[in-house]
PDB file of C-alpha atoms in Angstrom:
ATOM      1  CA  MET A  30     -15.214  -3.732  -8.015  1.00 74.00           C
ATOM      2  CA  GLY A  31     -17.209  -0.547  -8.591  1.00 79.00           C
ATOM      3  CA  LEU A  32     -20.259  -2.709  -9.578  1.00 82.00           C
ATOM      4  CA  LEU A  33     -19.975  -4.665  -6.339  1.00 81.00           C
ATOM      5  CA  VAL A  34     -19.747  -1.504  -4.218  1.00 81.00           C
ATOM      6  CA  LEU A  35     -22.422   0.457  -5.893  1.00 83.00           C
ATOM      7  CA  ARG A  36     -24.941  -2.133  -6.686  1.00 86.00           C
ATOM      8  CA  TRP A  37     -25.103  -4.414  -3.662  1.00 87.00           C
ATOM      9  CA  PRO A  38     -25.127  -3.422   0.015  1.00 89.00           C
ATOM     10  CA  TRP A  39     -22.959  -6.337   1.023  1.00 89.00           C
ATOM     11  CA  GLY A  40     -20.326  -5.147  -1.362  1.00 87.00           C
ATOM     12  CA  THR A  41     -20.296  -1.769   0.346  1.00 89.00           C
ATOM     13  CA  THR A  42     -19.968  -3.455   3.634  1.00 91.00           C
ATOM     14  CA  LYS A  43     -17.122  -5.563   2.692  1.00 90.00           C
ATOM     15  CA  PHE A  44     -15.275  -2.664   0.992  1.00 90.00           C
ATOM     16  CA  ASN A  45     -15.747  -0.570   4.175  1.00 92.00           C
ATOM     17  CA  GLN A  46     -14.453  -3.556   6.284  1.00 93.00           C
ATOM     18  CA  ALA A  47     -11.387  -3.855   4.061  1.00 90.00           C
ATOM     19  CA  SER A  48     -10.837  -0.079   4.258  1.00 90.00           C
ATOM     20  CA  ASN A  49     -10.989  -0.240   8.055  1.00 94.00           C
ATOM     21  CA  LEU A  50      -8.393  -2.953   8.013  1.00 94.00           C
ATOM     22  CA  VAL A  51      -6.015  -0.914   5.869  1.00 88.00           C
ATOM     23  CA  VAL A  52      -6.511   2.145   8.196  1.00 89.00           C
ATOM     24  CA  LYS A  53      -5.772  -0.019  11.273  1.00 91.00           C
ATOM     25  CA  PHE A  54      -2.708  -1.376   9.613  1.00 88.00           C
ATOM     26  CA  LEU A  55      -1.424   2.109   8.802  1.00 84.00           C
ATOM     27  CA  ASP A  56      -2.244   3.405  12.270  1.00 85.00           C
ATOM     28  CA  PHE A  57       0.534   1.197  13.600  1.00 87.00           C
ATOM     29  CA  THR A  58       2.766   3.909  12.172  1.00 86.00           C
ATOM     30  CA  ASN A  59       1.372   6.503  14.521  1.00 84.00           C
ATOM     31  CA  ASN A  60       2.242   4.341  17.573  1.00 84.00           C
ATOM     32  CA  GLY A  61       5.827   3.760  16.362  1.00 85.00           C
ATOM     33  CA  THR A  62       6.355   7.379  15.396  1.00 85.00           C
ATOM     34  CA  SER A  63       5.107   8.748  18.704  1.00 83.00           C
ATOM     35  CA  PHE A  64       7.378   6.179  20.574  1.00 86.00           C
ATOM     36  CA  VAL A  65      10.478   6.961  18.524  1.00 84.00           C
ATOM     37  CA  TYR A  66      10.102  10.769  18.068  1.00 81.00           C
ATOM     38  CA  GLY A  67       7.912  11.643  21.042  1.00 80.00           C
ATOM     39  CA  PHE A  68       7.543  15.475  21.273  1.00 76.00           C
ATOM     40  CA  LEU A  69       8.294  16.001  17.616  1.00 77.00           C
ATOM     41  CA  ALA A  70       5.443  13.733  16.483  1.00 77.00           C
ATOM     42  CA  GLU A  71       2.902  14.756  19.078  1.00 78.00           C
ATOM     43  CA  PRO A  72       3.650  18.271  20.366  1.00 78.00           C
ATOM     44  CA  PRO A  73       1.449  19.689  23.136  1.00 77.00           C
ATOM     45  CA  ASN A  74      -1.033  22.391  22.201  1.00 77.00           C
ATOM     46  CA  ILE A  75       1.446  25.441  22.704  1.00 76.00           C
ATOM     47  CA  CYS A  76       0.857  28.384  20.476  1.00 73.00           C
ATOM     48  CA  GLY A  77      -0.843  26.067  17.842  1.00 75.00           C
ATOM     49  CA  MET A  78       2.315  24.112  17.060  1.00 75.00           C
ATOM     50  CA  ASP A  79       1.720  21.345  14.453  1.00 75.00           C
ATOM     51  CA  PRO A  80       3.515  17.964  14.257  1.00 74.00           C
ATOM     52  CA  ILE A  81       6.629  18.126  12.049  1.00 76.00           C
ATOM     53  CA  PHE A  82       5.869  16.614   8.580  1.00 76.00           C
ATOM     54  CA  ALA A  83       9.078  14.702   8.219  1.00 76.00           C
ATOM     55  CA  PHE A  84       8.422  12.776  11.565  1.00 77.00           C
ATOM     56  CA  THR A  85       4.751  11.998  10.995  1.00 76.00           C
ATOM     57  CA  SER A  86       3.431  11.716   7.395  1.00 78.00           C
ATOM     58  CA  LEU A  87       6.599  10.344   5.755  1.00 80.00           C
ATOM     59  CA  GLN A  88       6.848   7.560   8.244  1.00 82.00           C
ATOM     60  CA  VAL A  89       3.807   5.940   6.456  1.00 82.00           C
ATOM     61  CA  VAL A  90       5.815   5.654   3.251  1.00 79.00           C
ATOM     62  CA  VAL A  91       8.903   4.241   5.020  1.00 81.00           C
ATOM     63  CA  TYR A  92       6.621   1.717   6.964  1.00 83.00           C
ATOM     64  CA  PHE A  93       4.752   0.537   3.916  1.00 80.00           C
ATOM     65  CA  GLY A  94       8.035   0.272   1.962  1.00 78.00           C
ATOM     66  CA  ALA A  95       9.483  -1.943   4.609  1.00 83.00           C
ATOM     67  CA  ILE A  96       6.396  -4.211   4.631  1.00 85.00           C
ATOM     68  CA  VAL A  97       6.488  -4.497   0.875  1.00 81.00           C
ATOM     69  CA  ALA A  98      10.195  -5.341   0.972  1.00 81.00           C
ATOM     70  CA  VAL A  99       9.646  -8.077   3.448  1.00 87.00           C
ATOM     71  CA  LEU A 100       6.683  -9.476   1.392  1.00 85.00           C
ATOM     72  CA  TYR A 101       8.848  -9.264  -1.737  1.00 82.00           C
ATOM     73  CA  TYR A 102      11.633 -11.200   0.042  1.00 86.00           C
ATOM     74  CA  TYR A 103       9.227 -14.030   0.879  1.00 91.00           C
ATOM     75  CA  GLY A 104       7.723 -14.127  -2.584  1.00 87.00           C
ATOM     76  CA  LEU A 105       4.237 -13.189  -1.521  1.00 90.00           C
ATOM     77  CA  MET A 106       4.268  -9.866  -3.343  1.00 85.00           C
ATOM     78  CA  GLN A 107       5.269 -11.530  -6.677  1.00 84.00           C
ATOM     79  CA  TRP A 108       2.449 -14.042  -6.344  1.00 90.00           C
ATOM     80  CA  VAL A 109      -0.287 -11.555  -5.652  1.00 88.00           C
ATOM     81  CA  LEU A 110       0.907  -9.269  -8.414  1.00 87.00           C
ATOM     82  CA  LYS A 111       1.200 -12.169 -10.901  1.00 88.00           C
ATOM     83  CA  LYS A 112      -2.442 -13.212 -10.126  1.00 92.00           C
ATOM     84  CA  LEU A 113      -3.841  -9.747 -10.489  1.00 89.00           C
ATOM     85  CA  ALA A 114      -1.889  -9.106 -13.634  1.00 89.00           C
ATOM     86  CA  TRP A 115      -3.126 -12.288 -15.130  1.00 92.00           C
ATOM     87  CA  PHE A 116      -6.743 -11.314 -14.326  1.00 91.00           C
ATOM     88  CA  MET A 117      -6.175  -7.858 -15.792  1.00 89.00           C
ATOM     89  CA  GLN A 118      -4.633  -9.313 -18.906  1.00 91.00           C
ATOM     90  CA  LEU A 119      -7.652 -11.638 -19.266  1.00 92.00           C
ATOM     91  CA  THR A 120     -10.249  -8.925 -18.758  1.00 89.00           C
ATOM     92  CA  LEU A 121      -8.668  -5.954 -20.609  1.00 89.00           C
ATOM     93  CA  GLY A 122      -6.697  -7.746 -23.329  1.00 89.00           C
ATOM     94  CA  THR A 123      -3.370  -6.104 -22.512  1.00 89.00           C
ATOM     95  CA  THR A 124       0.121  -7.804 -22.769  1.00 88.00           C
ATOM     96  CA  ALA A 125       1.596  -9.526 -19.672  1.00 84.00           C
ATOM     97  CA  THR A 126       4.194  -6.822 -19.197  1.00 82.00           C
ATOM     98  CA  GLU A 127       1.621  -3.982 -19.417  1.00 82.00           C
ATOM     99  CA  SER A 128      -0.619  -5.645 -16.906  1.00 85.00           C
ATOM    100  CA  LEU A 129       2.094  -6.477 -14.427  1.00 83.00           C
ATOM    101  CA  ASN A 130       3.367  -2.863 -14.538  1.00 80.00           C
ATOM    102  CA  ALA A 131      -0.192  -1.444 -14.167  1.00 82.00           C
ATOM    103  CA  VAL A 132      -0.904  -3.705 -11.252  1.00 83.00           C
ATOM    104  CA  ALA A 133       2.313  -2.942  -9.624  1.00 80.00           C
ATOM    105  CA  CYS A 134       1.830   0.756 -10.056  1.00 79.00           C
ATOM    106  CA  ILE A 135      -1.580   0.624  -8.536  1.00 77.00           C
ATOM    107  CA  PHE A 136      -0.540  -1.211  -5.357  1.00 71.00           C
ATOM    108  CA  LEU A 137       2.889  -0.062  -4.997  1.00 72.00           C
ATOM    109  CA  GLY A 138       2.584   3.493  -6.353  1.00 69.00           C
ATOM    110  CA  GLN A 139       3.830   5.351  -3.405  1.00 57.00           C
ATOM    111  CA  VAL A 140       6.715   3.050  -2.792  1.00 52.00           C
ATOM    112  CA  SER A 141       7.747   2.832  -6.470  1.00 49.00           C
ATOM    113  CA  LEU A 142       7.970   6.582  -6.642  1.00 52.00           C
ATOM    114  CA  MET A 143      10.384   6.760  -3.723  1.00 44.00           C
ATOM    115  CA  LEU A 144      12.394   3.525  -4.076  1.00 49.00           C
ATOM    116  CA  THR A 145      12.172   2.109  -7.598  1.00 51.00           C
ATOM    117  CA  PHE A 146      11.179   2.796 -11.168  1.00 47.00           C
ATOM    118  CA  SER A 147       8.674   1.044 -13.290  1.00 56.00           C
ATOM    119  CA  PRO A 148      11.249  -1.268 -15.026  1.00 56.00           C
ATOM    120  CA  LEU A 149      12.269  -2.585 -11.646  1.00 55.00           C
ATOM    121  CA  ASN A 150       8.762  -3.803 -11.026  1.00 59.00           C
ATOM    122  CA  ILE A 151       9.250  -6.162 -13.917  1.00 59.00           C
ATOM    123  CA  LYS A 152      12.747  -7.485 -13.066  1.00 59.00           C
ATOM    124  CA  PRO A 153      14.514  -6.299  -9.901  1.00 56.00           C
ATOM    125  CA  ILE A 154      18.171  -5.695  -9.802  1.00 54.00           C
ATOM    126  CA  SER A 155      19.961  -8.683  -8.340  1.00 53.00           C
TER     127      SER A 155
END
């Protein structure tokens, strides 16, 4: 991926487009947070009051965790992680379990720190 981004201009363009899509996806959190919490999430400029951390930044983790849970329920997350782990296993020569855990930690890092541990990425508790 680094070679695509650094060597060819179209790789940089595609990477920027993907980045903008992720930012737009996470910006939905701002709309929901301001709707639910109102003044706490977007205080007026009175004496330099800043938004409250618990009502702004942490909502991204909750939102992303909910989306991952829905994708996991429908089986899409397992399919994506399986394909990426297979590719990593092929290119790096790691075992299947190592590859799956590495891919899961890359894509689900902030969620797995808050909600699960690494062994649960391999086999969830039923």
